[in-house]
mmCIF file of C-alpha atoms in Angstrom:
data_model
loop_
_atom_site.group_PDB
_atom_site.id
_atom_site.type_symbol
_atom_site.label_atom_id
_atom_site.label_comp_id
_atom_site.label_asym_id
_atom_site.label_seq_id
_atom_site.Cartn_x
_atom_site.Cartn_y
_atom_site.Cartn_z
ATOM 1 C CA UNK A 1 137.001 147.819 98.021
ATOM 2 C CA UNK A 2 137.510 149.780 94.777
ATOM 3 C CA UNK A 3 136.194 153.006 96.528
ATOM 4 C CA UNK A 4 139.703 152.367 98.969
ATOM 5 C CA UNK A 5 142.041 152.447 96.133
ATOM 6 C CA UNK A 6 143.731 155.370 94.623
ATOM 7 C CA UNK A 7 143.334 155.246 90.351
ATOM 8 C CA UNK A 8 145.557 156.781 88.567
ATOM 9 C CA UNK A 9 144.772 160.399 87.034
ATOM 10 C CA UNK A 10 141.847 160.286 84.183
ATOM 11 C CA UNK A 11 140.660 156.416 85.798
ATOM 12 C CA UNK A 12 137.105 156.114 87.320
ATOM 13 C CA UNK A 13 135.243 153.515 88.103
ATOM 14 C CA UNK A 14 131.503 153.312 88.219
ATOM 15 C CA UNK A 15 128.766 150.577 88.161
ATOM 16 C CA UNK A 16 127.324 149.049 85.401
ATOM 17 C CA UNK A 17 123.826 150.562 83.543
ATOM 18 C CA UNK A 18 122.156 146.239 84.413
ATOM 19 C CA UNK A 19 122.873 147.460 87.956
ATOM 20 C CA UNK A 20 121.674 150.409 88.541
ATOM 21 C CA UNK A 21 118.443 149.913 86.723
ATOM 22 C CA UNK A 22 118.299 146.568 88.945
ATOM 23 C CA UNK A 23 119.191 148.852 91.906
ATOM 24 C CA UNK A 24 116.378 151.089 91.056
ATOM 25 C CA UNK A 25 113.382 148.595 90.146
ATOM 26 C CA UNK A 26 114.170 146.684 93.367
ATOM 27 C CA UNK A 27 113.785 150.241 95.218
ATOM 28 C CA UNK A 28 110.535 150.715 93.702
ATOM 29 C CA UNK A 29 109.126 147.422 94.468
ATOM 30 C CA UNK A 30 110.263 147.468 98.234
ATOM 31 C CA UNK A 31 108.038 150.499 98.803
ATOM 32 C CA UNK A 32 105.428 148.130 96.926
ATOM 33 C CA UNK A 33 105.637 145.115 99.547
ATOM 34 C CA UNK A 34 105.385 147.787 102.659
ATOM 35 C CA UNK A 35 102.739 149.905 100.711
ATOM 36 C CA UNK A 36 100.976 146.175 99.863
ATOM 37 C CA UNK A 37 101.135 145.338 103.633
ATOM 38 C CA UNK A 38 100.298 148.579 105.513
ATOM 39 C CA UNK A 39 96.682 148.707 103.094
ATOM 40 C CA UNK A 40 96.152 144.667 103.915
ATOM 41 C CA UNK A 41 96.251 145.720 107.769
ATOM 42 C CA UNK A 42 94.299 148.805 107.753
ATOM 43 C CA UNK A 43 91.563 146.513 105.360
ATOM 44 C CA UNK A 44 92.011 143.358 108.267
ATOM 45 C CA UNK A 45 91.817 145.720 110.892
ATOM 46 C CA UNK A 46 88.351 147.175 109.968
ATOM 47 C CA UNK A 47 87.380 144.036 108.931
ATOM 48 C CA UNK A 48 87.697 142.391 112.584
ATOM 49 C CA UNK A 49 87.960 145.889 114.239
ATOM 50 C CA UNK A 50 90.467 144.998 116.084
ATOM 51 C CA UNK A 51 94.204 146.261 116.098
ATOM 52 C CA UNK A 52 95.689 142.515 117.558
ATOM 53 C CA UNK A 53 94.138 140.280 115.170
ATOM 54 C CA UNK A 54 95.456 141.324 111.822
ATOM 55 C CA UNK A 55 99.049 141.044 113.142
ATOM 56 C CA UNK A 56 98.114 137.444 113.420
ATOM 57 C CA UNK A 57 96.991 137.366 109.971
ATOM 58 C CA UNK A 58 100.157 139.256 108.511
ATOM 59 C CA UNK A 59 102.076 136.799 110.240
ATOM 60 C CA UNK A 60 101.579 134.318 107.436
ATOM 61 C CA UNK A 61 103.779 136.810 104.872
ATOM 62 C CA UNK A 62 107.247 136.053 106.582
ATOM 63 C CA UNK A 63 106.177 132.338 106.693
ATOM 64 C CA UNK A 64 105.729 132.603 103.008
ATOM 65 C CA UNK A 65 109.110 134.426 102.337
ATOM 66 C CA UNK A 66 110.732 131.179 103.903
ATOM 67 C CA UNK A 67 109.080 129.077 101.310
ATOM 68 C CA UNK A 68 110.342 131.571 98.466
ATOM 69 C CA UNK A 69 113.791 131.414 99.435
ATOM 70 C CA UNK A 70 113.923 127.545 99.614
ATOM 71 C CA UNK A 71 111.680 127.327 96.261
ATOM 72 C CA UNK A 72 114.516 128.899 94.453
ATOM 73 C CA UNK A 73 117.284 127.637 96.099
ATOM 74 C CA UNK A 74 116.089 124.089 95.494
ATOM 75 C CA UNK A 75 115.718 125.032 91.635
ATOM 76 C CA UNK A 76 118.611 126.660 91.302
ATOM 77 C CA UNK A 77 116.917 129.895 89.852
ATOM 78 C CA UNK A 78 117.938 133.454 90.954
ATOM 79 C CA UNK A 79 115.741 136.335 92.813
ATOM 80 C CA UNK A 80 115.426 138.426 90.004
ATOM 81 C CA UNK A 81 112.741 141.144 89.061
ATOM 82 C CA UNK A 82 110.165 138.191 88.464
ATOM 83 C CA UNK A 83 110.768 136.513 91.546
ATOM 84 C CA UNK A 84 110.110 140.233 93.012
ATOM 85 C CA UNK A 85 106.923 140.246 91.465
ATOM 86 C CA UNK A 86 106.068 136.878 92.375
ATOM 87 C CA UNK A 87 107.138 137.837 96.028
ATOM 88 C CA UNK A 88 104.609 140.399 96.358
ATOM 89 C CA UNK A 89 101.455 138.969 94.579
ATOM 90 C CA UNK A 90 102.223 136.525 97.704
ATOM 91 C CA UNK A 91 101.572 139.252 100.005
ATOM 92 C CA UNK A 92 97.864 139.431 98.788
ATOM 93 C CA UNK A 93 97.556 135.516 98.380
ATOM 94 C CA UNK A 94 98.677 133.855 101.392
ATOM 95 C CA UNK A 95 97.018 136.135 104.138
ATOM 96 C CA UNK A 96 93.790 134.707 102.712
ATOM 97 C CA UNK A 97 94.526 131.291 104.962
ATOM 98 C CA UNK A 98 94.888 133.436 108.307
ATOM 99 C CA UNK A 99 91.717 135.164 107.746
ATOM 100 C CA UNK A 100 90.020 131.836 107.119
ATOM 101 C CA UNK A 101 91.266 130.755 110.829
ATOM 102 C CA UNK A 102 90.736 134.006 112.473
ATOM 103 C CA UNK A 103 87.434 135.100 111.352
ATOM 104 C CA UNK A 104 86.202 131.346 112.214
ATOM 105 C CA UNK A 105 87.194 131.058 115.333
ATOM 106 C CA UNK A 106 86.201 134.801 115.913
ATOM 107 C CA UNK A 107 82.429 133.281 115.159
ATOM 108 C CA UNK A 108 83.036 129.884 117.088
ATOM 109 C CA UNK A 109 83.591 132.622 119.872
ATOM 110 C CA UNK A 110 80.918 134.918 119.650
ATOM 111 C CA UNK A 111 78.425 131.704 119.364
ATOM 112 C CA UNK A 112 79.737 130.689 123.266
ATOM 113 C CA UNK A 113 82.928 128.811 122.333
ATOM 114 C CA UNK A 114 86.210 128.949 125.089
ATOM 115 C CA UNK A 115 89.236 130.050 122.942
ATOM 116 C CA UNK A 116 90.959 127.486 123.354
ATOM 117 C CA UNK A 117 88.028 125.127 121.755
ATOM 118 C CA UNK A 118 87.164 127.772 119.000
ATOM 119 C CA UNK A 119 90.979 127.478 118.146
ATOM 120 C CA UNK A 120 90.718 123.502 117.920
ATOM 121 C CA UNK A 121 87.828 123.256 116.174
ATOM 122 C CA UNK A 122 88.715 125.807 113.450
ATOM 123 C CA UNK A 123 91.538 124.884 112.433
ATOM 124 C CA UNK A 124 89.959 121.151 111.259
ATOM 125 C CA UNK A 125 87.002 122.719 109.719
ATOM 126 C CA UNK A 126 88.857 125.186 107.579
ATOM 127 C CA UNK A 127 91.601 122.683 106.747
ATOM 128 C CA UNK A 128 89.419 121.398 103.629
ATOM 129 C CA UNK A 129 89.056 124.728 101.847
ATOM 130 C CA UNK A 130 92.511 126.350 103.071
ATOM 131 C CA UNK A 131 94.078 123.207 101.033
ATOM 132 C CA UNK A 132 91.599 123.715 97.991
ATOM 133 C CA UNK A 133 92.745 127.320 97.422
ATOM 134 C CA UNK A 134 96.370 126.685 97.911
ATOM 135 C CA UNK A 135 95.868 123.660 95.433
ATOM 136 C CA UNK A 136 94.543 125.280 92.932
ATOM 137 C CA UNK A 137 96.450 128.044 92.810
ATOM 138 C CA UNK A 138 100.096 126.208 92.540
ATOM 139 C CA UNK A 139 98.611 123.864 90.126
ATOM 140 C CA UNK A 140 97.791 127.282 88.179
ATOM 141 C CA UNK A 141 101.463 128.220 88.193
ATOM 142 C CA UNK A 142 102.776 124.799 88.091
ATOM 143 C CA UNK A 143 102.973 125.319 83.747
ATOM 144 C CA UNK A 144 104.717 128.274 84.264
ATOM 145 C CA UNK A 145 107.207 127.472 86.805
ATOM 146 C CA UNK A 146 108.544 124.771 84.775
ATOM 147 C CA UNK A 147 109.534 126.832 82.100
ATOM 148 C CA UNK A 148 108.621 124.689 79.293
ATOM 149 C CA UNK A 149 107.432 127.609 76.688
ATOM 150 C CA UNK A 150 109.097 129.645 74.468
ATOM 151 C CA UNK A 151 110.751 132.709 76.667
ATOM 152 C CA UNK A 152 108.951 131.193 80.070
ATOM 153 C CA UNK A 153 112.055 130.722 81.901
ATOM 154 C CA UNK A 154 111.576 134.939 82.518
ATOM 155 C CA UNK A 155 108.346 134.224 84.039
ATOM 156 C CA UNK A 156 109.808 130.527 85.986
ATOM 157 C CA UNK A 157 110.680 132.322 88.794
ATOM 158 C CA UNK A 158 107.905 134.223 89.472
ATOM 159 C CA UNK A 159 105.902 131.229 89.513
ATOM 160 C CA UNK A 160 108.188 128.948 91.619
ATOM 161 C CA UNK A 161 108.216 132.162 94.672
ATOM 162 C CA UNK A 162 104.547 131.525 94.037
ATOM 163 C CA UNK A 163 104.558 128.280 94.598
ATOM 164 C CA UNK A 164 107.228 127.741 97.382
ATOM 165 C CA UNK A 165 105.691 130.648 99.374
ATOM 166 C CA UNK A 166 102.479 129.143 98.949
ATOM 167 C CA UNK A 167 103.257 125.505 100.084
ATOM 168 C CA UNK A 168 105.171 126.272 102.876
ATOM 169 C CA UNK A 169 102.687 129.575 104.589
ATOM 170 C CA UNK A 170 99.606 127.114 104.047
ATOM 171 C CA UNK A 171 101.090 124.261 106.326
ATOM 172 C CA UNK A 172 103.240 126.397 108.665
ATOM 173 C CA UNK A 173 99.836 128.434 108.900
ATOM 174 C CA UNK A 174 97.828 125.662 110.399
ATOM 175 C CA UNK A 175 100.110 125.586 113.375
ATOM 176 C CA UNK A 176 101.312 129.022 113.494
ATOM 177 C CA UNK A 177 98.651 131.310 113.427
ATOM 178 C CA UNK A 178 96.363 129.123 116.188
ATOM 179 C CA UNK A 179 99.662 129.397 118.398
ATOM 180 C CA UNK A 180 100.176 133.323 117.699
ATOM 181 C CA UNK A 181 96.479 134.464 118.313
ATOM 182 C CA UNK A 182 96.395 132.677 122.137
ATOM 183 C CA UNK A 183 98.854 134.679 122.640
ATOM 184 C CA UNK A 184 97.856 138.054 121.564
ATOM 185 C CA UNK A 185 94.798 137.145 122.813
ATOM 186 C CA UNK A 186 96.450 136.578 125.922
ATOM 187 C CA UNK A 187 98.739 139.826 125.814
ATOM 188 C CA UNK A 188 94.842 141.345 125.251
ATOM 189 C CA UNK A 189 93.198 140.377 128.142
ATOM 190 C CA UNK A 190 96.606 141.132 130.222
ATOM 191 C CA UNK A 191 96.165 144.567 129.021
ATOM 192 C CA UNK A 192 92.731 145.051 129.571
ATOM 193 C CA UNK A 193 93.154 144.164 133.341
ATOM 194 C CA UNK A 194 96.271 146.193 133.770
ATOM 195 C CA UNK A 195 93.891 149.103 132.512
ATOM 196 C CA UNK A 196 90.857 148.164 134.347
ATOM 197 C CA UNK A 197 92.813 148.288 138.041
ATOM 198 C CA UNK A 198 94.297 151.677 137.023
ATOM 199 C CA UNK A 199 90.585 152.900 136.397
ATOM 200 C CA UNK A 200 90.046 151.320 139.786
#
């Protein structure tokens, strides 16, 4: 709006020094999130060796996000540097419930399991230690995110992120992830016949 008007002679306007250094550490830490992301994929993807199943795994990092967003809404705190922070140390944290699934029912598999039953009967087992983790960690940053201390409330909202993103990937992830690898798994073995009649 203020770039559309015409000042007068010797007028300028310009933004403020809070806002550009905001502008600039925000910059920085979006390259961090898809820099955080593209290393967790290569390091799932060698660990399964497979290119499918770690998209299944990342999938957990947008269900997170949703969790963040509500965490601070409901508390009324803003997305500020901290909450950046807090934002990516999720991207590390929360994948660790998809791997628990995946790798599982990758073994129920390979020991003679249908997918379908592999799926089913991970998701139970792994429930127990999936909520453990999770547990543990938000009752870690529960102190924090309530901003009790002296000069906590700059750390509150990196700990609330934490916790909202953490609450609401480890329950969405239980029904998510099972859902999302049948299908790729599908999309797979589509593939793989599509290839094998060309060959033919």
């Amino acid at each position: 709006a203020l770039a559309k008007m015409t000042l007068p002679t010797g007028y300028y306007w310009d933004w403020g020094d809070n806002q550009k250094r905001r502008a600039e550490e925000f910059a920085g830490l979006g390259l961090a999130v898809f820099l955080a992301i593209g290393l967790i994929y290569m390091l799932l993807a060698s660990q399964f060796e497979a290119f499918l199943h770690p998209f299944t795994i990342l999938l957990t990092v947008p269900l997170a996000a949703t969790g963040v967003v509500l965490a601070l809404f409901l508390t009324g705190r803003h997305f500020g540097l901290t909450a950046f922070i807090g934002a990516l140390m999720l991207v590390g944290i929360v994948v660790k419930n998809g791997i628990l699934l995946v790798d599982y029912t990758n073994r129920l598999r390979a020991s003679g399991l249908g997918r379908d039953e592999a799926l089913l009967r991970a998701g139970p087992t792994r429930l127990r230690p999936i909520l453990m983790t999770a547990s543990a960690a938000v009752l870690g940053m529960l102190p924090i995110a309530t901003g009790l201390g002296k000069g906590s409330e700059v750390q509150a909202p990196m700990a609330t992120a934490v916790i909202g993103g953490l609450i609401t990937s480890t329950f969405l992830t239980l029904f998510v992830v099972p859902a999302v690898y049948a299908l790729l798994d599908d999309l797979a073995g589509l593939h793989d016949q599509v290839l094998g009649s060309l060959e033919l």
